[in-house]
Coordinates of N, CA and C in Angstrom, one line a residue:
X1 N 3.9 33.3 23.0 CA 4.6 32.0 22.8 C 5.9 32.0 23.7
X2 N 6.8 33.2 23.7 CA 7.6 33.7 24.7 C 7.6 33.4 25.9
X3 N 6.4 34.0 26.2 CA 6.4 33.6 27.6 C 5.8 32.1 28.3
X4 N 5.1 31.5 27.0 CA 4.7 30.5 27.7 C 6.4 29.7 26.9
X5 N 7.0 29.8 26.7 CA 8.2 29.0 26.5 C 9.0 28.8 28.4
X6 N 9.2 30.1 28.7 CA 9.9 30.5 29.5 C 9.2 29.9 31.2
X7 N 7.8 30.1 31.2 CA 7.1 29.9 32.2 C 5.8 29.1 31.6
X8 N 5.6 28.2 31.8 CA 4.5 27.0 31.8 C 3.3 27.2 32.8
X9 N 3.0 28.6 33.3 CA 2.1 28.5 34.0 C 0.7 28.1 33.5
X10 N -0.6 28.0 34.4 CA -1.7 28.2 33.8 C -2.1 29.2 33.3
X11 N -1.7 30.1 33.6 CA -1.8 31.7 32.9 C -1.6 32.2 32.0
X12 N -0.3 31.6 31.7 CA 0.8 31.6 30.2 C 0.0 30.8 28.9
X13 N -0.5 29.8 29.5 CA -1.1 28.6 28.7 C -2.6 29.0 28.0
X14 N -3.3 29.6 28.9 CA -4.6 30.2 29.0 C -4.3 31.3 27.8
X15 N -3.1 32.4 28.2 CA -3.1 33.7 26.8 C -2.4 33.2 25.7
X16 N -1.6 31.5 25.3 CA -1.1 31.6 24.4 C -2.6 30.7 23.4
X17 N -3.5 30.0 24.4 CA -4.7 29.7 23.5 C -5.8 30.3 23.4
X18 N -5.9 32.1 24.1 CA -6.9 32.7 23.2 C -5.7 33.5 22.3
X19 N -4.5 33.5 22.1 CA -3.9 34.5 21.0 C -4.2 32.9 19.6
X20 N -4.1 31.7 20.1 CA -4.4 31.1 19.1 C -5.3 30.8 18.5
X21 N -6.2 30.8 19.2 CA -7.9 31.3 18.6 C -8.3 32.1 17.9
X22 N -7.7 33.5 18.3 CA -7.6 34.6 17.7 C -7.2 34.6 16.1
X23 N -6.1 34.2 16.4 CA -5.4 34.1 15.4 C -6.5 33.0 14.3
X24 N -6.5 31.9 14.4 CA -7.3 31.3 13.7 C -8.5 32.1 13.1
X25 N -9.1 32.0 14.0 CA -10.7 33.0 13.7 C -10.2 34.0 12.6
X26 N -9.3 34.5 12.8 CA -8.8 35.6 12.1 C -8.4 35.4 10.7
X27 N -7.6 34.4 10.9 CA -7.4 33.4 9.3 C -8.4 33.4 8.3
X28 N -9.2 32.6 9.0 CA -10.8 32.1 8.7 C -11.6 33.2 7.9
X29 N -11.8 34.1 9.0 CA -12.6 35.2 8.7 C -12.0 36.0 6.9
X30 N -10.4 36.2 7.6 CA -10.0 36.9 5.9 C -10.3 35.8 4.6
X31 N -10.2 34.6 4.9 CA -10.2 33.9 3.9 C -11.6 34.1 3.7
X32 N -12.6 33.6 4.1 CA -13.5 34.1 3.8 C -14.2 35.1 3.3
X33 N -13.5 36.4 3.3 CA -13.7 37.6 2.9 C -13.2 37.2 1.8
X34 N -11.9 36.7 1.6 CA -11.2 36.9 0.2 C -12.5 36.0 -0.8
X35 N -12.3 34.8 -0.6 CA -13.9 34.1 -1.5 C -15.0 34.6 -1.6
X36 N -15.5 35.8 -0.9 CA -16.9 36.6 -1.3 C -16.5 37.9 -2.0
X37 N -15.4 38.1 -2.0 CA -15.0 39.1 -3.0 C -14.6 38.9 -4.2
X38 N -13.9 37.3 -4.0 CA -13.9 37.2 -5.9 C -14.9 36.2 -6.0
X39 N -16.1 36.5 -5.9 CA -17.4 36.1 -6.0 C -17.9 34.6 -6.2
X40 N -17.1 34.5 -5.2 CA -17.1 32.3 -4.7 C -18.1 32.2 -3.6
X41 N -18.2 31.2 -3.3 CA -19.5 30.5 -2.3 C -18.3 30.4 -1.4
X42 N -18.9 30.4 -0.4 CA -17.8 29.8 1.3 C -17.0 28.4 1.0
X43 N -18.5 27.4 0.6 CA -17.7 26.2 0.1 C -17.0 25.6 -0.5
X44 N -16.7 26.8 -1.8 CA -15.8 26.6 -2.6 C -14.2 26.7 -2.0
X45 N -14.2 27.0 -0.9 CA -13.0 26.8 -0.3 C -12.2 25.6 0.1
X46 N -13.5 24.5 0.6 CA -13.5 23.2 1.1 C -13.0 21.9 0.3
X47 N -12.0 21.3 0.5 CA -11.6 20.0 -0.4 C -12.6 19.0 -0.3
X48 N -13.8 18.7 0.3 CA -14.8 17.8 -0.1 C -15.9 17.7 -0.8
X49 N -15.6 19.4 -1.4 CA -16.7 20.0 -2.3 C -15.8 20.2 -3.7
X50 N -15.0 19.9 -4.1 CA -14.5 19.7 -5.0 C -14.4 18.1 -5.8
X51 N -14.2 18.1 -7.1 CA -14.2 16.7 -7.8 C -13.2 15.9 -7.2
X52 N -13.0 14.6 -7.0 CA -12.6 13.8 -6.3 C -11.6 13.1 -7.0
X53 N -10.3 13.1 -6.5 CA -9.5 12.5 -7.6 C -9.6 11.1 -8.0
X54 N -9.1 10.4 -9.2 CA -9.2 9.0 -9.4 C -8.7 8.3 -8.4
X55 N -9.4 6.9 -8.0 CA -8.8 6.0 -7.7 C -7.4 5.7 -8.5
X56 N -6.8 5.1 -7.8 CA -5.2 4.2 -9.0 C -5.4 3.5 -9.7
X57 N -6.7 2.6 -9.6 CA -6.8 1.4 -11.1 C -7.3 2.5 -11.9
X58 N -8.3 3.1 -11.9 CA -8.8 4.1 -13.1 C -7.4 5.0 -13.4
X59 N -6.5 5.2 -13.2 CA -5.4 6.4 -13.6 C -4.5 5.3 -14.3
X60 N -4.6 4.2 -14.0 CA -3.5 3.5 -15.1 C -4.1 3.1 -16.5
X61 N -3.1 2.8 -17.6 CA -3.1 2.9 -18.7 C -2.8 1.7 -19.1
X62 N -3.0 1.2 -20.0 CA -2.6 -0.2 -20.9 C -3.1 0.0 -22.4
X63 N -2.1 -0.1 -23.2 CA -2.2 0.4 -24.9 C -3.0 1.7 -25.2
X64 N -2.3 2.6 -24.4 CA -2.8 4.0 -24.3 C -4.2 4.2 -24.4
X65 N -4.6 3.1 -23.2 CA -6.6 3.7 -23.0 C -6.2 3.5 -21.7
X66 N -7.0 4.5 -20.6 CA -7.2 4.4 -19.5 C -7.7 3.2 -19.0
X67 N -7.6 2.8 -18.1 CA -8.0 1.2 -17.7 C -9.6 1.7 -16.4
X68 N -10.7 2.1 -16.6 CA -11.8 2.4 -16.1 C -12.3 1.7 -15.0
X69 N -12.4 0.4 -15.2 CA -13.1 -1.0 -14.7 C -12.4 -1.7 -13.9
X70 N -12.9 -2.8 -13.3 CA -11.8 -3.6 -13.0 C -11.9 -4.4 -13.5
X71 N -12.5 -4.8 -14.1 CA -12.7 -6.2 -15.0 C -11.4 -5.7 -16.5
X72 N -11.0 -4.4 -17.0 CA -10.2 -3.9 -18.2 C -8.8 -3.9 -17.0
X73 N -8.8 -3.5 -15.6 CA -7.5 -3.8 -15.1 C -7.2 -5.2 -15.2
X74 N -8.2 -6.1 -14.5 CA -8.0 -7.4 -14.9 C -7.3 -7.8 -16.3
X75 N -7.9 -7.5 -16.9 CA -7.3 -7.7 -18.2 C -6.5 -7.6 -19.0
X76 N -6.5 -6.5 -18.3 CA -4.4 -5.7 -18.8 C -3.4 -6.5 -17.9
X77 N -3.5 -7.0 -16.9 CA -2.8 -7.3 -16.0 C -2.6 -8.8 -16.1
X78 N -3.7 -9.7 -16.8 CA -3.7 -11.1 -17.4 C -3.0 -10.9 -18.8
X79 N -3.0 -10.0 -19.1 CA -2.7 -9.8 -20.5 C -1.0 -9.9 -20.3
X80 N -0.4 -8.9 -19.3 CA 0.7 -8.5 -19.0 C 1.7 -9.8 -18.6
X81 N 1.2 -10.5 -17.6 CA 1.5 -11.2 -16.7 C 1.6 -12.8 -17.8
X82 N 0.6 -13.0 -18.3 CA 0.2 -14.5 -18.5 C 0.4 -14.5 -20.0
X83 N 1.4 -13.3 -20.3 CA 1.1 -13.0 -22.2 C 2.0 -14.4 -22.8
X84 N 3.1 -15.0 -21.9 CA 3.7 -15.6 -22.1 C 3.2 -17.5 -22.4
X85 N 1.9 -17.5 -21.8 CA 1.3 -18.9 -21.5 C 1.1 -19.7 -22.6
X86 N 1.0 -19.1 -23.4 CA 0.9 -20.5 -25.1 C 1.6 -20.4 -25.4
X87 N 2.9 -19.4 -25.0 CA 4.4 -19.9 -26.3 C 5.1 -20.7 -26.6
X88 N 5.0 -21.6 -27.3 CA 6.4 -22.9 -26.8 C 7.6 -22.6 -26.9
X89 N 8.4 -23.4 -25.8 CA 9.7 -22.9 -25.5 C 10.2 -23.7 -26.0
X90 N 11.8 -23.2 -26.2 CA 12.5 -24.3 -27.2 C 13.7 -24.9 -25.7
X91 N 13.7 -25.9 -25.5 CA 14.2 -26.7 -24.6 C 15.8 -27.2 -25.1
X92 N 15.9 -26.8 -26.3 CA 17.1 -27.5 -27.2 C 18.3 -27.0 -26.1
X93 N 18.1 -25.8 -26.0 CA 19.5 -25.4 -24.8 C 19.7 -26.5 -23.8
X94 N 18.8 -27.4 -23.2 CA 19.8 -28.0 -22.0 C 20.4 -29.6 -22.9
X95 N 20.4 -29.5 -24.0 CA 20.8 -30.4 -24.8 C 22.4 -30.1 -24.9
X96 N 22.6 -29.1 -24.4 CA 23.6 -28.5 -24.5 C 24.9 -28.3 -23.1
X97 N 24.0 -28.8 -22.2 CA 24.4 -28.7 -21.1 C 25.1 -30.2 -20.5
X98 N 26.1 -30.0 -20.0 CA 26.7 -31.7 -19.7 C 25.7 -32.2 -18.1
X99 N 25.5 -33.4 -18.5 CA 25.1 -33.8 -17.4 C 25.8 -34.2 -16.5
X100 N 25.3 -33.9 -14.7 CA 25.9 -34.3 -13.6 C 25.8 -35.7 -13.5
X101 N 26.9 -35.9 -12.6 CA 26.8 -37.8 -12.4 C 25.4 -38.1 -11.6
X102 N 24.7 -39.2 -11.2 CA 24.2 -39.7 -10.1 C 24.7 -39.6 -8.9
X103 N 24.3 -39.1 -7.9 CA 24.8 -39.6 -6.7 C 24.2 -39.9 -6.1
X104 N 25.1 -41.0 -5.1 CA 23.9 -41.9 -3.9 C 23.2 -41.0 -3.2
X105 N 22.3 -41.4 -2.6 CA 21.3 -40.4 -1.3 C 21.0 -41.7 -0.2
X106 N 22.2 -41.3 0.7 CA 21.5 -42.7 1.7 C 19.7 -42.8 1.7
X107 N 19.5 -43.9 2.1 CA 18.1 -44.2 2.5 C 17.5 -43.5 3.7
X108 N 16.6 -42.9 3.7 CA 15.9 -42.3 5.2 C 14.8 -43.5 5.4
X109 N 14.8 -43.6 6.8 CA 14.1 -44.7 7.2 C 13.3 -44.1 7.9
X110 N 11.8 -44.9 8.0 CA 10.6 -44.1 8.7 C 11.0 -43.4 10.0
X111 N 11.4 -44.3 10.5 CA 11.6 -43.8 12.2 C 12.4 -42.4 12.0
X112 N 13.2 -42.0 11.3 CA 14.3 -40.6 11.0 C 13.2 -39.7 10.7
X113 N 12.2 -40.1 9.3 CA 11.3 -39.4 9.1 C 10.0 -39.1 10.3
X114 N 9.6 -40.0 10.9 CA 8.6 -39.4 12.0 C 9.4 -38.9 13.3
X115 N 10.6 -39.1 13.4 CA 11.4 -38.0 14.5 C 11.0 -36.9 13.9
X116 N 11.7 -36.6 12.0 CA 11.8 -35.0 12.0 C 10.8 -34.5 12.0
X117 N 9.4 -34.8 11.7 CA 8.3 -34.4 11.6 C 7.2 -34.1 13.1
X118 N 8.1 -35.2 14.0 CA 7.5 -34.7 15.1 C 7.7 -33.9 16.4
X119 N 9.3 -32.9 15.3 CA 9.7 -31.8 16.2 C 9.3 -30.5 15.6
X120 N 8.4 -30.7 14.6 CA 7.6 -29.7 14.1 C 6.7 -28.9 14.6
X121 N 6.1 -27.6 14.1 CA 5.0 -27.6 15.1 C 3.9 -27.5 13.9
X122 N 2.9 -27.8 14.4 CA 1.3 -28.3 13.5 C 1.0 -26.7 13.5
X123 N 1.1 -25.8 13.6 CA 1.1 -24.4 13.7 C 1.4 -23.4 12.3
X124 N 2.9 -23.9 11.8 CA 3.5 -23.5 10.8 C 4.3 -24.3 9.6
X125 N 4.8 -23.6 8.7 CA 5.3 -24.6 7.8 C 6.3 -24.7 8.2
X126 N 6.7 -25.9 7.4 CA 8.4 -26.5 8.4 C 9.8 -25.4 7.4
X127 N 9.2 -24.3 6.5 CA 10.4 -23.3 6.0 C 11.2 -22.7 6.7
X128 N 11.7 -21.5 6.2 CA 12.3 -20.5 6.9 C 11.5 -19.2 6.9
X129 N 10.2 -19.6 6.1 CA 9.2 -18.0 6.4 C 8.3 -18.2 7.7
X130 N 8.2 -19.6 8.5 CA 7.2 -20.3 9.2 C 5.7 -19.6 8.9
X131 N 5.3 -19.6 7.7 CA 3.7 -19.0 7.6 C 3.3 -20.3 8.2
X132 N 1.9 -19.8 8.9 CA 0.9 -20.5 9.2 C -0.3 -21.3 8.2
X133 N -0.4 -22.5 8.4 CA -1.0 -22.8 7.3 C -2.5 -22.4 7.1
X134 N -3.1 -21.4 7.9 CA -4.0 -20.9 7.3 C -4.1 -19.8 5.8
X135 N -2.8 -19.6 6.0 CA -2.3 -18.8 4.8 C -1.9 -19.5 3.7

């Protein structure tokens, strides 16, 4: 490695990749010895011969049961999200709140309106996110 630091020849390059070969093979080889000694298969070395870990919907939990399915993530997740949808709210607080005055809003006249719309582009929405309206 020395020397191919110092000199970049083809020569230098050539002995630092059979010492890396070497080296590898050599890895290989003990490891291999070590699993036939403590009386393992080769394979059992291999991470695609082992059990496979969960997906992330099966590893989450809702009322301490694993969530298996998708149709039970679904349903933890409607459960979580939408638990709030039949509650009625009590609205009495803005009864509470003073009301603002009216204020005028000049009138916008067509012609104002088809300028601003026709400096638009048919492309995007007229926001500040400009998504495309295929989205």
């Amino acid at each position: 490695m020395a020397a191919l630091r110092t000199a970049r020849t083809p020569e230098n390059r050539r002995a630092f990749k059979r010492a890396q070969r070497a080296a590898c093979a050599q890895y290989y080889k003990d490891r291999i010895q070590e699993a036939c000694s403590k009386g393992k298969h080769v394979w059992d070395m291999v991470s695609w011969t082992k059990p496979r870990a969960l997906p992330t919907y099966k590893s989450l939990v809702h009322n301490n049961r694993p969530l298996a399915t998708l149709e039970e993530l679904w349903m933890a997740a409607n459960s979580v999200y939408n638990s709030a949808a039949q509650r009625t709210v009590d609205m009495s607080f803005l009864d509470e709140m003073p009301e603002a005055e009216e204020r005028d809003f000049p009138p916008i006249s067509r012609q104002e309106l088809c300028d601003a719309v026709a400096d638009l582009s048919g492309r995007s929405a007229p926001g500040a996110d400009h998504l495309r309206w295929p989205y």
